[in-house]
Short mmCIF file of C-alpha atoms in Angstrom, two decimals:
data_model
loop_
_atom_site.label_atom_id
_atom_site.label_comp_id
_atom_site.label_asym_id
_atom_site.label_seq_id
_atom_site.Cartn_x
_atom_site.Cartn_y
_atom_site.Cartn_z
CA ALA A 153 52.97 129.65 -103.53
CA GLN A 154 54.98 126.97 -101.86
CA SER A 155 57.80 127.69 -99.45
CA VAL A 156 60.18 125.76 -97.22
CA THR A 157 61.59 126.75 -93.86
CA GLN A 158 64.54 124.95 -92.35
CA LEU A 159 64.43 125.99 -88.75
CA ASP A 160 68.11 125.58 -87.93
CA SER A 161 70.92 126.99 -90.06
CA GLN A 162 73.55 125.02 -88.12
CA VAL A 163 73.38 121.88 -86.00
CA PRO A 164 76.51 120.70 -84.17
CA VAL A 165 76.45 117.20 -82.66
CA PHE A 166 78.89 114.65 -81.32
CA GLU A 167 79.65 111.43 -83.14
CA GLU A 168 77.21 108.57 -82.42
CA ALA A 169 74.56 110.99 -81.09
CA PRO A 170 71.10 111.15 -82.66
CA VAL A 171 70.16 114.13 -84.80
CA GLU A 172 67.00 115.76 -86.13
CA LEU A 173 67.02 118.41 -88.85
CA ARG A 174 63.75 120.28 -88.99
CA CYS A 175 61.81 121.27 -92.09
CA ASN A 176 58.41 122.95 -92.40
CA TYR A 177 56.65 123.75 -95.64
CA SER A 178 53.68 125.73 -96.82
CA SER A 179 51.54 124.74 -99.74
CA SER A 180 47.87 124.81 -100.50
CA VAL A 181 47.81 121.49 -102.34
CA SER A 182 49.24 118.03 -102.06
CA VAL A 183 53.00 118.11 -101.92
CA TYR A 184 56.01 116.01 -102.70
CA LEU A 185 58.91 116.35 -100.28
CA PHE A 186 62.61 115.68 -100.63
CA TRP A 187 65.81 115.84 -98.60
CA TYR A 188 69.15 116.37 -100.31
CA VAL A 189 72.72 116.34 -98.97
CA GLN A 190 75.58 118.46 -100.26
CA TYR A 191 79.24 117.86 -99.44
CA PRO A 192 81.67 120.79 -99.89
CA ASN A 193 82.08 121.98 -103.47
CA GLN A 194 79.82 119.28 -104.82
CA GLY A 195 76.33 119.00 -106.20
CA LEU A 196 73.30 117.79 -104.29
CA GLN A 197 72.52 114.13 -103.77
CA LEU A 198 69.04 112.81 -103.06
CA LEU A 199 68.71 111.30 -99.56
CA LEU A 200 65.02 110.40 -99.58
CA LYS A 201 61.63 111.47 -100.85
CA TYR A 202 57.97 111.37 -99.89
CA LEU A 203 55.40 111.11 -102.68
CA SER A 204 52.51 109.27 -101.02
CA GLY A 205 51.74 106.29 -98.80
CA SER A 206 53.62 105.58 -95.59
CA THR A 207 54.53 108.76 -93.76
CA LEU A 208 57.83 107.31 -92.55
CA VAL A 209 60.36 107.31 -95.34
CA LYS A 210 63.75 105.62 -95.22
CA GLY A 211 66.65 106.86 -97.29
CA ILE A 212 70.33 106.29 -97.87
CA ASN A 213 73.08 106.41 -95.24
CA GLY A 214 70.69 105.46 -92.43
CA PHE A 215 68.55 108.61 -92.64
CA GLU A 216 64.79 108.65 -92.35
CA ALA A 217 62.11 111.34 -92.38
CA GLU A 218 58.51 111.55 -91.27
CA PHE A 219 55.81 113.42 -93.15
CA ASN A 220 53.34 115.13 -90.83
CA LYS A 221 50.53 116.71 -92.80
CA SER A 222 48.81 118.38 -89.83
CA GLN A 223 52.03 120.10 -88.78
CA THR A 224 53.23 120.59 -92.37
CA SER A 225 56.59 119.16 -91.41
CA PHE A 226 59.10 116.73 -92.88
CA HIS A 227 61.87 116.37 -90.31
CA LEU A 228 65.00 114.36 -91.08
CA ARG A 229 66.45 112.01 -88.45
CA LYS A 230 69.35 109.68 -87.89
CA PRO A 231 69.76 107.64 -84.69
CA SER A 232 73.57 107.72 -84.65
CA VAL A 233 75.68 110.06 -86.76
CA HIS A 234 79.20 109.63 -88.10
CA ILE A 235 81.91 112.16 -88.86
CA SER A 236 81.24 111.50 -92.54
CA ASP A 237 77.68 112.86 -92.16
CA THR A 238 79.11 116.37 -91.86
CA ALA A 239 77.50 118.23 -94.78
CA GLU A 240 74.75 120.66 -95.67
CA TYR A 241 71.23 119.30 -95.88
CA PHE A 242 68.44 120.79 -97.95
CA CYS A 243 64.72 120.19 -97.69
CA ALA A 244 62.69 120.73 -100.86
CA VAL A 245 59.02 120.72 -101.85
CA SER A 246 57.14 120.54 -105.12
CA ASP A 247 53.46 120.58 -105.96
CA LYS A 248 51.12 120.73 -108.91
CA GLY A 249 50.70 124.48 -108.55
CA SER A 250 54.38 125.06 -109.18
CA ASN A 251 54.32 122.72 -112.15
CA TYR A 252 56.33 120.37 -109.95
CA LYS A 253 59.41 122.60 -109.79
CA LEU A 254 61.36 122.15 -106.59
CA THR A 255 61.56 124.93 -104.02
CA PHE A 256 64.47 124.56 -101.62
CA GLY A 257 65.00 125.63 -98.04
CA LYS A 258 68.11 127.60 -97.13
CA GLY A 259 69.88 124.55 -95.80
CA THR A 260 71.11 123.21 -92.47
CA LEU A 261 74.82 122.67 -91.89
CA LEU A 262 75.29 119.51 -89.84
CA THR A 263 78.68 119.33 -88.16
CA VAL A 264 79.59 116.06 -86.45
CA ASN A 265 82.36 116.40 -83.91
CA PRO A 266 84.52 113.57 -82.50
CA ASP B 1377 77.34 105.79 -116.31
CA GLY B 1378 74.61 108.34 -116.83
CA GLY B 1379 74.82 111.71 -115.21
CA ILE B 1380 75.19 115.45 -115.55
CA THR B 1381 78.49 117.07 -116.42
CA GLN B 1382 79.19 120.68 -115.61
CA SER B 1383 82.30 122.35 -116.86
CA PRO B 1384 84.54 123.90 -115.90
CA LYS B 1385 84.59 123.28 -112.14
CA TYR B 1386 86.25 126.64 -111.47
CA LEU B 1387 85.98 129.72 -113.67
CA PHE B 1388 87.54 133.14 -113.31
CA ARG B 1389 86.48 136.16 -115.36
CA LYS B 1390 87.04 139.85 -115.40
CA GLU B 1391 84.18 142.17 -114.62
CA GLY B 1392 82.24 143.18 -117.71
CA GLN B 1393 82.86 139.95 -119.63
CA ASN B 1394 80.15 137.48 -120.57
CA VAL B 1395 80.83 133.87 -119.61
CA THR B 1396 79.08 130.62 -120.54
CA LEU B 1397 78.75 127.66 -118.20
CA SER B 1398 78.29 124.25 -119.74
CA CYS B 1399 75.76 121.61 -118.63
CA GLU B 1400 75.41 118.28 -120.45
CA GLN B 1401 73.32 115.25 -119.42
CA ASN B 1402 73.05 111.73 -120.84
CA LEU B 1403 70.10 110.67 -118.72
CA ASN B 1404 67.51 111.32 -121.43
CA HIS B 1405 65.74 113.74 -119.08
CA ASP B 1406 63.33 116.24 -120.59
CA ALA B 1407 63.60 118.95 -117.94
CA MET B 1408 66.74 120.88 -117.02
CA TYR B 1409 67.35 123.62 -114.47
CA TRP B 1410 69.94 126.19 -113.43
CA TYR B 1411 70.33 127.24 -109.81
CA ARG B 1412 72.54 129.77 -108.13
CA GLN B 1413 73.85 129.05 -104.62
CA ASP B 1414 75.18 131.68 -102.25
CA PRO B 1415 76.16 131.07 -98.60
CA GLY B 1416 73.08 131.07 -96.37
CA GLN B 1417 70.73 131.63 -99.32
CA GLY B 1418 69.93 128.09 -100.34
CA LEU B 1419 69.33 127.43 -104.03
CA ARG B 1420 67.61 130.01 -106.20
CA LEU B 1421 66.19 129.12 -109.60
CA ILE B 1422 67.61 131.06 -112.55
CA TYR B 1423 66.06 129.37 -115.61
CA TYR B 1424 64.45 126.08 -116.44
CA SER B 1425 63.50 124.17 -119.56
CA GLN B 1426 60.95 121.40 -119.78
CA ILE B 1427 61.41 120.64 -123.46
CA VAL B 1428 63.82 121.38 -126.29
CA ASN B 1429 63.60 124.90 -127.74
CA ASP B 1430 61.59 126.15 -124.80
CA PHE B 1431 62.64 127.67 -121.48
CA GLN B 1432 61.22 129.89 -118.73
CA LYS B 1433 62.61 132.42 -116.31
CA GLY B 1434 63.01 131.42 -112.71
CA ASP B 1435 63.13 133.68 -109.69
CA ILE B 1436 66.42 135.46 -110.47
CA ALA B 1437 66.76 135.47 -114.28
CA GLU B 1438 67.99 139.07 -114.68
CA GLY B 1439 71.50 139.17 -116.10
CA TYR B 1440 71.41 135.57 -117.32
CA SER B 1441 70.49 133.86 -120.58
CA VAL B 1442 70.08 130.23 -121.68
CA SER B 1443 69.43 128.13 -124.75
CA ARG B 1444 68.05 124.62 -125.22
CA GLU B 1445 68.83 123.54 -128.77
CA LYS B 1446 69.46 119.91 -127.82
CA LYS B 1447 67.88 117.68 -125.21
CA GLU B 1448 71.28 116.92 -123.71
CA SER B 1449 72.57 120.47 -123.35
CA PHE B 1450 71.46 123.55 -121.39
CA PRO B 1451 74.22 126.19 -121.31
CA LEU B 1452 73.95 129.25 -119.08
CA THR B 1453 75.45 132.62 -120.03
CA VAL B 1454 76.23 135.05 -117.26
CA THR B 1455 76.16 138.45 -118.88
CA SER B 1456 77.83 141.70 -117.87
CA ALA B 1457 74.38 142.89 -116.75
CA GLN B 1458 74.45 140.50 -113.79
CA LYS B 1459 75.48 142.77 -110.93
CA ASN B 1460 76.88 140.16 -108.58
CA PRO B 1461 77.86 137.08 -110.61
CA THR B 1462 80.33 135.48 -108.21
CA ALA B 1463 78.58 132.34 -106.94
CA PHE B 1464 78.32 128.56 -107.16
CA TYR B 1465 76.13 127.47 -110.09
CA LEU B 1466 74.33 124.15 -110.16
CA CYS B 1467 72.66 122.45 -113.10
CA ALA B 1468 70.02 119.77 -112.60
CA SER B 1469 67.71 117.59 -114.66
CA SER B 1470 64.60 115.54 -114.04
CA ILE B 1471 62.52 112.97 -115.87
CA ASP B 1472 59.34 113.52 -113.90
CA PHE B 1473 58.17 115.13 -110.70
CA GLY B 1474 58.27 111.98 -108.64
CA ASN B 1475 61.99 111.39 -108.89
CA GLY B 1476 63.30 114.77 -107.84
CA TYR B 1477 66.33 116.18 -109.57
CA THR B 1478 69.75 114.84 -110.52
CA PHE B 1479 72.44 117.47 -109.97
CA GLY B 1480 75.76 118.17 -111.59
CA SER B 1481 78.84 118.85 -109.46
CA GLY B 1482 78.65 122.61 -109.99
CA THR B 1483 80.75 125.46 -111.37
CA ARG B 1484 82.25 128.03 -109.05
CA LEU B 1485 82.40 131.36 -110.88
CA THR B 1486 84.58 134.15 -109.56
CA VAL B 1487 84.44 137.56 -111.20
CA VAL B 1488 87.26 139.93 -110.38
#
């Protein structure tokens, strides 16, 4: 069975600093990986996804993530954050064994301080 | 614009009452999902449907029921058997595995 671990439940940073949100997964087969963002009292919005090909994936709002198969990781990065990036971020994985249903991590709350 | 509509945004009910949450999509997606979100718990799958007139239990289906009579609609009923129904409920849909899910804006249910 697939699972996702987001290693940090909260990440506080200052505005314009770089940030990395960590995500590790477990799966016995080829996976598809996603990052979503959730602003307070809203649904989730897709930031980026990895299906195949280049391991460096670029998404919206200046975010990018790198798929590392040997370390089973899919960490999310942004070189310079803004106050408006304050939100909760979810990593998700799907694979053929789960009939491609998404399994989500527990989320990382990114707080950007002035 | 295409999307998923969940209604109402906020819902209050007395303990022991059944309540139905609405989810409608005009994206022509085959698959639809219901998730429950609690603080620090991430998203947990309640039910999902990959085709009309068919649905499967997710990880926490006890105390919930669904129907899928139309492609566009996937309502969720929170029954009185659900021991702790107060939560944020999210509906999602997908067209295929490669595109991930499109989410609605959620319904916050409070049972008093």
